[in-house]
Coordinates of C-alpha atoms and ligand atoms in Angstrom, one line a residue:
M223 CA 40.2 5.1 -11.1
K224 CA 42.7 2.4 -12.0
L225 CA 44.7 3.0 -8.8
R226 CA 41.6 2.7 -6.7
L227 CA 40.7 -0.6 -8.4
L228 CA 44.2 -1.9 -7.7
A229 CA 44.0 -0.9 -4.1
A230 CA 40.7 -2.6 -3.8
L231 CA 42.0 -5.8 -5.3
L232 CA 45.0 -5.7 -3.0
A233 CA 42.8 -5.1 -0.1
L234 CA 40.7 -8.1 -0.9
G235 CA 43.6 -10.4 -1.4
G236 CA 43.4 -10.3 -5.2
C237 CA 47.2 -10.2 -5.3
T238 CA 48.7 -12.3 -2.7
A239 CA 52.3 -11.6 -3.8
A240 CA 52.1 -8.0 -2.5
P241 CA 53.4 -7.2 1.0
A242 CA 50.7 -7.1 3.6
Q243 CA 48.7 -3.8 3.1
P244 CA 46.1 -2.5 5.4
P245 CA 42.8 -3.0 3.5
S246 CA 41.2 0.3 2.4
Q247 CA 37.9 1.1 3.9
P248 CA 34.9 1.7 1.7
R249 CA 33.7 5.3 1.9
L250 CA 30.1 4.4 1.8
I251 CA 28.1 1.5 3.2
V252 CA 24.9 0.9 1.2
A253 CA 22.6 -1.4 3.2
I254 CA 19.5 -2.5 1.3
S255 CA 16.5 -4.5 2.6
V256 CA 14.1 -5.8 0.0
D257 CA 10.9 -6.4 2.0
Q258 CA 9.7 -10.1 1.7
F259 CA 12.6 -11.0 -0.8
S260 CA 12.7 -14.7 0.2
A261 CA 15.6 -17.0 -0.6
D262 CA 13.1 -18.8 -2.8
L263 CA 12.4 -15.8 -4.9
F264 CA 16.2 -15.1 -5.2
A265 CA 16.7 -18.7 -6.4
E266 CA 13.9 -18.5 -8.8
Y267 CA 15.0 -15.3 -10.5
R268 CA 18.7 -14.9 -10.0
Q269 CA 19.5 -16.4 -13.5
H270 CA 17.3 -13.8 -15.1
F271 CA 18.7 -10.7 -13.4
T272 CA 20.7 -8.3 -15.6
G273 CA 20.9 -5.2 -13.4
G274 CA 21.8 -4.4 -9.8
L275 CA 20.8 -7.9 -8.5
R276 CA 23.0 -9.5 -11.1
R277 CA 25.9 -7.4 -10.0
L278 CA 25.4 -8.4 -6.3
S279 CA 25.0 -12.0 -7.4
E280 CA 28.7 -11.9 -8.5
G281 CA 29.9 -10.8 -5.0
A282 CA 29.9 -12.8 -1.8
V283 CA 26.7 -14.7 -2.0
F284 CA 25.0 -16.3 1.0
P285 CA 21.9 -17.8 -0.5
A286 CA 20.8 -19.4 2.9
G287 CA 20.7 -16.3 5.1
F288 CA 18.3 -16.7 8.0
Q289 CA 16.1 -14.3 9.9
S290 CA 16.5 -17.0 12.4
H291 CA 13.7 -16.1 14.8
A292 CA 10.1 -17.3 14.9
A293 CA 8.4 -13.9 14.5
T294 CA 9.2 -13.4 10.8
E295 CA 7.6 -10.0 10.5
T296 CA 8.9 -6.7 9.1
C297 CA 9.8 -4.9 12.3
P298 CA 11.7 -7.8 14.0
G299 CA 13.4 -8.6 10.7
H300 CA 14.6 -5.1 10.0
S301 CA 15.8 -4.8 13.6
T302 CA 18.3 -7.6 13.1
I303 CA 20.0 -6.3 9.9
L304 CA 22.1 -3.5 11.2
T305 CA 22.2 -4.2 14.9
G306 CA 23.8 -7.6 14.8
D307 CA 21.2 -8.8 17.3
R308 CA 18.2 -11.1 17.2
P309 CA 14.8 -9.7 18.3
A310 CA 15.4 -11.2 21.8
R311 CA 18.0 -8.5 22.2
T312 CA 16.7 -5.7 20.0
G313 CA 13.4 -6.0 21.9
I314 CA 11.4 -5.9 18.6
V315 CA 9.4 -9.1 19.1
A316 CA 6.7 -8.4 16.5
N317 CA 5.2 -5.6 14.4
N318 CA 2.7 -5.1 17.2
W319 CA 2.6 -6.4 20.7
T320 CA 0.3 -6.1 23.6
D321 CA 1.1 -4.1 26.7
L322 CA -1.7 -4.7 29.2
G323 CA -0.1 -2.2 31.5
A324 CA -0.2 0.6 29.0
A325 CA -1.8 3.8 30.3
R326 CA -4.0 4.4 27.2
A327 CA -7.1 2.5 26.2
D328 CA -5.4 0.9 23.2
K329 CA -3.2 -1.9 24.6
Y330 CA -1.6 -2.7 21.2
I331 CA 1.8 -1.2 20.8
Y332 CA 3.3 -0.6 17.4
C333 CA 7.0 -1.4 17.2
A334 CA 8.0 2.0 15.8
E335 CA 5.8 4.3 17.9
D336 CA 6.1 6.4 21.0
E337 CA 3.0 5.5 22.9
R338 CA 3.7 8.2 25.5
V339 CA 2.6 10.9 23.1
P340 CA -0.8 12.0 24.4
G341 CA -3.8 11.1 22.2
S342 CA -1.9 8.5 20.1
D343 CA -2.8 4.9 19.5
S344 CA -1.2 2.0 17.6
D345 CA -2.9 3.2 14.3
H346 CA -2.3 7.0 14.8
Y347 CA 1.1 7.2 16.2
T348 CA 4.3 9.2 16.4
V349 CA 7.1 7.4 14.7
S350 CA 10.0 6.8 17.1
D351 CA 13.0 4.6 17.9
L352 CA 11.9 4.3 21.5
H353 CA 11.5 0.5 21.5
L354 CA 14.8 -0.4 19.8
R355 CA 16.9 -1.6 22.8
V356 CA 20.3 -1.7 21.0
P357 CA 22.4 0.6 18.8
T358 CA 22.7 0.1 15.0
L359 CA 25.9 0.2 13.0
G360 CA 25.2 3.8 12.1
D361 CA 24.8 4.7 15.8
L362 CA 28.2 3.1 16.5
M363 CA 29.8 4.8 13.4
R364 CA 28.7 8.2 14.5
R365 CA 29.9 7.5 18.1
A366 CA 33.3 6.5 16.8
D367 CA 33.6 9.4 14.3
P368 CA 31.1 12.3 14.4
A369 CA 32.1 13.0 10.8
S370 CA 30.2 9.8 9.7
R371 CA 26.8 10.6 8.2
V372 CA 23.9 8.1 8.5
V373 CA 20.8 8.2 6.3
A374 CA 17.8 5.9 6.3
I375 CA 15.1 5.9 3.6
A376 CA 12.4 3.3 3.3
G377 CA 8.9 2.8 2.1
K378 CA 7.8 1.8 5.7
D379 CA 8.5 3.8 8.8
R380 CA 9.4 0.7 10.8
A381 CA 12.1 -0.2 8.2
A382 CA 13.6 3.3 8.3
V383 CA 13.6 3.3 12.2
M384 CA 15.0 -0.1 12.7
M385 CA 17.8 0.3 10.1
G386 CA 18.5 4.0 10.8
G387 CA 18.7 3.5 14.6
H388 CA 18.7 6.2 17.3
N389 CA 20.2 9.2 15.8
P390 CA 20.5 9.3 12.0
D391 CA 21.3 12.5 10.1
Q392 CA 18.3 12.0 7.9
R393 CA 15.4 9.6 8.2
W394 CA 12.5 9.5 5.6
W395 CA 9.6 7.1 5.1
W396 CA 6.5 7.1 2.8
E397 CA 3.2 8.3 4.2
G398 CA 0.5 7.9 1.5
R399 CA 1.5 10.7 -0.8
A400 CA 5.0 11.8 0.2
F401 CA 8.2 10.9 2.1
V402 CA 8.0 12.4 5.6
T403 CA 10.3 12.6 8.6
H404 CA 10.2 13.4 12.3
A405 CA 8.3 16.5 13.3
G406 CA 10.4 19.6 13.5
N407 CA 13.1 18.6 11.0
A408 CA 13.6 20.6 7.8
T409 CA 13.0 19.2 4.4
P410 CA 16.2 19.5 2.3
P411 CA 15.7 20.6 -1.3
A412 CA 16.7 17.2 -2.6
V413 CA 13.8 15.6 -0.7
A414 CA 11.4 18.2 -1.8
A415 CA 12.4 17.6 -5.4
A416 CA 12.1 13.8 -5.0
N417 CA 8.7 14.3 -3.4
A418 CA 7.5 16.4 -6.3
R419 CA 8.6 13.7 -8.8
A420 CA 6.8 11.0 -6.7
A421 CA 3.7 13.2 -6.5
R422 CA 3.7 13.6 -10.3
A423 CA 4.0 9.9 -10.8
L424 CA 1.2 9.1 -8.4
A425 CA -1.1 11.7 -10.0
A426 CA -0.7 10.1 -13.5
A427 CA -2.6 6.9 -14.4
Q428 CA -0.5 3.9 -15.4
V429 CA -0.9 1.8 -18.4
P430 CA -0.2 -2.0 -18.0
M431 CA 3.5 -2.8 -18.1
P432 CA 4.6 -4.9 -21.1
L433 CA 4.8 -8.6 -20.4
D434 CA 8.1 -10.1 -21.3
P435 CA 8.3 -13.8 -22.2
L436 CA 9.6 -14.8 -18.7
C437 CA 6.6 -13.1 -16.9
A438 CA 4.2 -14.2 -19.6
G439 CA 5.0 -17.8 -18.6
R440 CA 3.8 -17.0 -15.1
S441 CA 0.7 -15.2 -16.1
R442 CA -2.3 -17.3 -15.2
A443 CA -5.4 -16.3 -13.3
V444 CA -6.1 -17.9 -9.9
A445 CA -9.3 -17.3 -8.0
V446 CA -8.9 -16.0 -4.5
G447 CA -11.0 -17.0 -1.5
S448 CA -14.7 -17.2 -2.4
G449 CA -13.7 -16.7 -6.0
T450 CA -15.0 -13.2 -6.7
R451 CA -11.5 -11.9 -7.4
S452 CA -8.4 -13.3 -9.1
V453 CA -4.7 -12.6 -9.2
G454 CA -1.8 -13.8 -11.3
E455 CA -2.2 -11.8 -14.5
G456 CA -1.7 -8.2 -13.2
R457 CA 0.5 -5.8 -15.0
F458 CA 0.3 -2.8 -12.6
A459 CA -2.2 -0.7 -14.6
R460 CA -3.4 2.0 -12.1
P461 CA -5.9 4.8 -12.0
A462 CA -4.5 8.3 -11.3
D463 CA -3.9 8.9 -7.6
D464 CA -4.5 5.3 -6.4
Q465 CA -2.2 5.2 -3.4
A466 CA -2.6 1.5 -2.6
L467 CA -1.9 0.3 -6.1
F468 CA 1.1 2.8 -6.4
R469 CA 2.6 1.2 -3.2
A470 CA 2.2 -2.3 -4.5
S471 CA 4.0 -1.7 -7.8
P472 CA 7.5 -1.1 -9.1
E473 CA 6.7 2.6 -9.2
F474 CA 7.1 2.7 -5.4
D475 CA 10.6 1.2 -5.3
A476 CA 11.6 3.6 -8.1
A477 CA 10.4 6.5 -5.9
I478 CA 12.3 5.2 -2.9
L479 CA 15.6 4.7 -4.8
D480 CA 15.1 8.1 -6.5
L481 CA 15.0 9.8 -3.1
A482 CA 18.0 7.7 -1.9
G483 CA 20.0 8.8 -4.9
S484 CA 19.0 12.4 -4.6
L485 CA 19.8 12.6 -0.9
R486 CA 23.1 10.7 -1.4
E487 CA 24.1 13.2 -4.1
S488 CA 23.1 16.4 -2.3
M489 CA 24.8 15.3 1.0
R490 CA 27.8 13.9 -0.9
L491 CA 27.6 10.7 1.1
G492 CA 30.7 8.6 0.4
Q493 CA 32.7 11.7 -0.5
G494 CA 33.2 13.1 3.0
P495 CA 36.1 12.7 5.6
A496 CA 34.6 9.5 7.1
T497 CA 32.7 6.5 6.0
D498 CA 29.0 7.2 5.6
L499 CA 26.1 4.8 5.7
I500 CA 22.8 4.8 3.7
A501 CA 20.2 2.3 4.6
I502 CA 17.4 1.7 2.1
G503 CA 14.2 -0.2 2.6
V504 CA 12.6 -1.0 -0.8
S505 CA 9.2 -2.0 0.3
A506 CA 7.2 -2.7 -2.9
T507 CA 8.1 -6.4 -3.1
D508 CA 6.2 -7.0 0.2
Y509 CA 3.1 -5.1 -0.9
V510 CA 3.1 -7.0 -4.2
G511 CA 3.5 -10.3 -2.3
H512 CA 0.7 -9.6 0.0
R513 CA -1.6 -8.3 -2.7
Y514 CA -0.9 -10.8 -5.5
G515 CA 1.1 -13.6 -4.0
T516 CA 4.6 -14.6 -5.0
Q517 CA 4.3 -16.8 -8.1
G518 CA 2.3 -14.8 -10.6
A519 CA 3.2 -12.3 -13.4
E520 CA 3.0 -9.5 -10.8
M521 CA 6.0 -10.7 -8.7
C522 CA 7.9 -11.4 -11.9
L523 CA 7.4 -7.9 -13.2
Q524 CA 8.2 -6.4 -9.8
L525 CA 11.5 -8.3 -9.3
L526 CA 12.8 -7.6 -12.8
A527 CA 11.9 -3.9 -12.4
L528 CA 13.7 -3.8 -9.0
D529 CA 16.7 -5.4 -10.6
R530 CA 16.8 -2.6 -13.2
A531 CA 16.1 0.2 -10.7
L532 CA 19.0 -1.1 -8.4
G533 CA 21.3 -1.2 -11.4
A534 CA 20.5 2.4 -12.2
F535 CA 21.0 3.4 -8.6
F536 CA 24.5 1.7 -8.5
A537 CA 25.4 3.4 -11.8
T538 CA 24.9 6.8 -10.1
L539 CA 27.4 5.8 -7.4
D540 CA 29.8 4.5 -10.0
R541 CA 29.6 7.8 -11.9
A542 CA 30.4 9.7 -8.7
G543 CA 33.5 7.5 -8.3
I544 CA 32.6 6.4 -4.8
D545 CA 34.2 3.3 -3.3
Y546 CA 31.1 1.7 -1.8
A547 CA 30.3 -1.6 -0.2
V548 CA 26.8 -3.0 -0.6
V549 CA 24.9 -5.5 1.4
L550 CA 21.4 -6.6 0.3
T551 CA 19.1 -8.8 2.3
A552 CA 15.4 -9.1 3.4
D553 CA 13.5 -8.7 6.6
H554 CA 11.7 -12.1 6.1
G555 CA 10.7 -14.5 3.3
G556 CA 7.1 -15.2 2.2
L557 CA 4.6 -17.8 1.1
D558 CA 2.4 -17.8 -2.0
L559 CA -1.4 -17.7 -1.6
P560 CA -2.9 -21.1 -0.7
E561 CA -5.3 -21.2 -3.7
R562 CA -2.4 -21.1 -6.2
A563 CA -0.2 -23.4 -4.0
R564 CA -2.9 -26.0 -4.0
A565 CA -3.1 -25.8 -7.8
Q566 CA 0.7 -26.2 -8.0
G567 CA 1.5 -29.3 -6.1
M568 CA 0.8 -28.4 -2.5
P569 CA -2.6 -29.9 -1.5
D570 CA -2.1 -29.1 2.2
A571 CA -2.0 -25.3 1.6
A572 CA -5.0 -23.7 3.3
R573 CA -6.3 -20.6 5.0
V574 CA -6.4 -20.4 8.7
D575 CA -9.6 -21.4 10.6
P576 CA -11.1 -18.1 11.9
A577 CA -11.7 -19.8 15.2
L578 CA -8.0 -19.5 15.9
D579 CA -8.0 -15.7 15.9
A580 CA -7.3 -14.3 19.3
D581 CA -10.7 -12.5 19.3
A582 CA -12.6 -15.6 18.4
M583 CA -10.6 -17.7 20.9
N584 CA -11.4 -15.1 23.6
G585 CA -15.1 -15.7 23.1
T586 CA -14.7 -19.5 23.0
L587 CA -12.7 -19.5 26.3
A588 CA -15.0 -17.1 28.0
A589 CA -18.0 -19.3 27.2
R590 CA -16.1 -22.4 28.3
L591 CA -14.9 -20.9 31.6
G592 CA -18.2 -19.0 32.3
M593 CA -16.4 -15.7 32.3
T594 CA -17.4 -12.3 30.9
G595 CA -15.2 -9.5 29.4
R596 CA -11.9 -9.7 27.6
I597 CA -9.6 -12.5 28.9
L598 CA -7.3 -13.1 25.9
Y599 CA -5.4 -10.7 23.7
G600 CA -3.4 -11.2 20.6
D601 CA -2.7 -9.8 17.1
G602 CA -4.3 -12.5 14.9
P603 CA -4.3 -16.3 14.9
F604 CA -0.7 -16.9 15.7
G605 CA 2.2 -15.5 17.7
D606 CA 2.2 -13.9 21.1
M607 CA -1.0 -14.3 23.2
Y608 CA -1.7 -12.5 26.4
V609 CA -4.0 -13.3 29.4
A610 CA -5.8 -10.4 30.9
R611 CA -4.3 -8.8 34.0
G612 CA -6.1 -7.8 37.2
L613 CA -7.4 -11.3 37.9
P614 CA -6.3 -13.6 40.7
E615 CA -3.2 -15.5 39.7
P616 CA -5.0 -18.9 39.8
T617 CA -7.6 -17.6 37.5
R618 CA -5.0 -16.3 35.0
R619 CA -3.3 -19.7 35.2
R620 CA -6.6 -21.4 34.5
I621 CA -7.3 -19.2 31.5
R622 CA -3.8 -19.7 30.2
D623 CA -3.9 -23.5 30.5
E624 CA -7.3 -23.7 28.9
A625 CA -6.2 -21.5 26.0
V626 CA -3.0 -23.5 25.5
R627 CA -5.1 -26.7 25.5
A628 CA -7.6 -25.3 23.0
Y629 CA -4.9 -24.2 20.6
R630 CA -2.9 -27.5 20.9
A631 CA -6.0 -29.5 20.1
H632 CA -6.6 -27.8 16.8
P633 CA -5.4 -29.6 13.7
Q634 CA -3.9 -26.4 12.1
I635 CA -1.6 -25.9 15.1
A636 CA 2.0 -27.1 15.1
A637 CA 3.1 -26.0 18.5
V638 CA 2.3 -23.8 21.5
F639 CA 5.0 -22.8 24.0
T640 CA 4.4 -21.1 27.3
R641 CA 6.6 -18.1 28.3
E642 CA 8.2 -20.2 31.0
E643 CA 9.2 -22.9 28.4
I644 CA 10.6 -20.2 26.1
A645 CA 12.4 -18.2 28.9
A646 CA 14.0 -21.4 30.2
T647 CA 15.6 -22.1 26.7
P648 CA 19.1 -20.9 26.2
S649 CA 19.8 -18.4 23.5
P650 CA 20.3 -20.6 20.4
T651 CA 23.8 -21.3 19.0
G652 CA 24.9 -23.3 15.9
P653 CA 23.4 -23.4 12.4
P654 CA 20.0 -21.7 12.3
D655 CA 18.6 -24.3 9.9
A656 CA 19.0 -26.9 12.6
W657 CA 17.2 -25.0 15.4
S658 CA 14.1 -26.4 17.1
L659 CA 10.8 -24.5 17.0
L660 CA 11.4 -23.7 20.7
Q661 CA 14.8 -22.2 19.9
R662 CA 13.2 -20.1 17.1
A663 CA 10.7 -18.8 19.6
R664 CA 13.5 -18.0 22.0
A665 CA 15.3 -15.9 19.4
S666 CA 12.3 -13.5 19.4
F667 CA 11.4 -13.6 23.1
D668 CA 11.6 -10.5 25.3
A669 CA 10.5 -11.0 28.9
E670 CA 8.8 -7.6 29.1
R671 CA 7.0 -7.6 25.8
S672 CA 6.4 -11.2 24.8
G673 CA 3.1 -12.9 25.6
D674 CA 2.0 -15.6 28.1
F675 CA 2.2 -18.2 25.4
Y676 CA 3.3 -18.4 21.7
V677 CA 1.2 -20.1 19.0
M678 CA 2.7 -21.6 15.8
L679 CA 0.5 -22.7 12.8
R680 CA 1.4 -25.7 10.8
P681 CA 3.4 -25.3 7.6
H682 CA 1.5 -23.9 4.6
I683 CA -1.3 -22.5 6.7
T684 CA -1.9 -18.8 5.6
P685 CA -3.0 -16.7 8.6
I686 CA -5.5 -14.7 6.6
A687 CA -8.9 -16.3 6.9
A688 CA -10.7 -14.0 4.6
P689 CA -8.5 -12.5 1.9
G690 CA -9.1 -8.8 1.2
S691 CA -7.9 -6.9 -1.9
G692 CA -4.7 -5.7 -0.2
S693 CA -3.8 -9.0 1.4
V694 CA -4.2 -12.5 0.0
A695 CA -0.8 -14.0 1.1
T696 CA 1.6 -13.3 3.9
H697 CA 4.6 -14.4 6.1
G698 CA 5.2 -14.4 9.9
S699 CA 5.7 -18.2 10.5
P700 CA 8.6 -20.0 12.1
W701 CA 9.0 -22.1 8.9
D702 CA 12.0 -21.7 6.6
Y703 CA 10.1 -20.2 3.7
D704 CA 9.6 -17.2 5.9
R705 CA 13.0 -17.4 7.6
R706 CA 15.3 -17.8 4.6
V707 CA 16.6 -14.7 2.8
P708 CA 19.6 -14.0 0.6
I709 CA 22.5 -12.1 2.0
L710 CA 24.6 -10.5 -0.8
F711 CA 27.8 -8.5 -0.3
W712 CA 29.5 -6.6 -3.1
R713 CA 32.3 -4.2 -3.5
R714 CA 34.1 -3.2 -6.7
G715 CA 37.1 -5.4 -7.3
M716 CA 36.2 -8.1 -4.9
S717 CA 36.4 -11.8 -5.9
G718 CA 33.1 -13.3 -5.4
F719 CA 32.2 -16.7 -4.0
E720 CA 29.1 -18.6 -2.9
Q721 CA 28.7 -20.0 0.5
P722 CA 25.6 -22.2 0.6
M723 CA 25.7 -23.0 4.4
A724 CA 23.3 -21.3 6.7
V725 CA 24.3 -17.9 8.1
E726 CA 22.2 -15.2 9.9
T727 CA 21.2 -11.7 9.1
V728 CA 22.7 -10.7 12.5
D729 CA 26.0 -11.6 10.9
I730 CA 25.7 -8.6 8.6
M731 CA 26.5 -5.9 11.1
P732 CA 29.8 -7.4 12.5
T733 CA 30.8 -8.1 8.8
L734 CA 30.3 -4.5 7.8
A735 CA 31.9 -3.2 11.0
A736 CA 35.1 -5.2 10.2
L737 CA 35.2 -3.8 6.7
I738 CA 35.3 -0.2 8.1
R739 CA 37.6 -1.2 11.1
L740 CA 35.0 -0.5 13.7
P741 CA 35.9 -2.5 16.7
L742 CA 33.1 -4.4 18.5
A743 CA 33.4 -5.6 22.1
P744 CA 33.5 -9.4 22.2
G745 CA 30.0 -10.8 22.8
S746 CA 28.4 -7.4 22.3
V747 CA 26.3 -8.7 19.4
D748 CA 24.6 -12.0 18.5
G749 CA 26.1 -12.2 15.0
R750 CA 29.6 -13.1 13.8
C751 CA 31.8 -11.5 11.1
L752 CA 31.6 -13.3 7.8
D753 CA 34.9 -13.4 6.0
L754 CA 34.3 -11.9 2.5
D755 CA 37.8 -12.8 1.2
P756 CA 37.5 -16.0 -0.9
G757 CA 41.1 -17.1 -0.1
P758 CA 43.5 -17.3 2.9
E759 CA 43.2 -13.6 3.7
S760 CA 40.3 -12.4 5.9
T761 CA 38.2 -9.4 6.1
C762 CA 37.4 -10.2 9.8
P763 CA 39.4 -9.2 12.8
S764 CA 41.8 -12.0 14.0
P765 CA 40.4 -13.8 17.0
Ligands
LIG897 ZN1 8.3 -7.1 5.7

């Protein structure tokens, strides 16, 4: 144990007097994505963490990490973390896009589906890596050394797909009552046991969690929408078998980490002949944020519970004596619900005008242009919009121009860019906090999948016109509250540091590749290696 610690210290430049030693490679990469864990939430709570997040806060801390693209949704965000590429290269431009050339009636395509499966649609789909255009770190590790094992576990299928890549040894995601995998794959005993524990937890009713003083200070009711419902004082009480409430509670992350720990142990990941990788998507923070917003007792209880659960997970790796390296980040940030934001110093926070929804705009345009049938497609009131096909090009152009004009004229719209404008913009370089809106749009533009134009709402406009019980707040904008996420690296024995300048989540993959000596061809990824050594040594390859 002591020898290993010494080796790690030497490897990380903790003792500069020693002769140059090849740095040891970690035996296990643990890549964690906390869904919707914004840089703002990290800043708000980091002083209060005592468990796993406290430990990571003492490593190499990049508090201004950027999911630098405009489409700050779960699927694009997860696609950047272990590929080193922005969505413009991963091809994952949104959670759902429109393919008007699709053979089936449903023209919406879910990012992690295989739409070629007969009878499927974007709601009832076969989970697949089909749309991910690039390899992940795990894919490259397995290509370089077939003895490397790759495991992906997440609350959401799209997180498990985008982080696990094209050919993981095991991939599991939650489907209502249990963790599931691709059809035809066996269920290892460790997964069956973890599923049995999760089923028992779900079947039992939950009493309210105790409210510690920190969260008590944030516990205040705020009326949502028309005022029939309030959030802010929740403590995760739950009737037996309520799947939606289970998912939006610390219980869900506990189940995900339980499965990750069980599978890690049974496969002896980190104890084999080659470096292994386990990617974990803890998804409850996102469901809590959508259901209750980010600034109430609910998010406070959730983050403190996640901190404890991560601490317990790392303790199991410590007990096994594994030399592991951790990276933790998020797929996007988030914004609190406008009703509470207005009460707390942000009078311009508002819900979106329902007239901006693609369906409503379709009706407005059709009436204005004297047309019938569907002429405009989109997934909500912002993002990619598509003009119907099968019309003469001058007609399509007329519809597009009229739609762009209508959106631009609305007071809740910040910008609208046509696909020609976005395509003509070079792939952005330089610090992502200085990018223009057009550059942000370019970073999640794919010529085949992106729309005819892209709509951006003004800051503090929540794109949920009528809040339902599962969704009062959200993310998805090009604004920094949705782009900024923490990026935390940790390995036992490393000297930590804090780098406040802006970096990108696409930098994670080349940084980890360097740690395990996996060579990357120059220019093969968008990201760059971040030097995790605080002194003159470097963990990155020499240029
Ligand atoms: Zn997400």
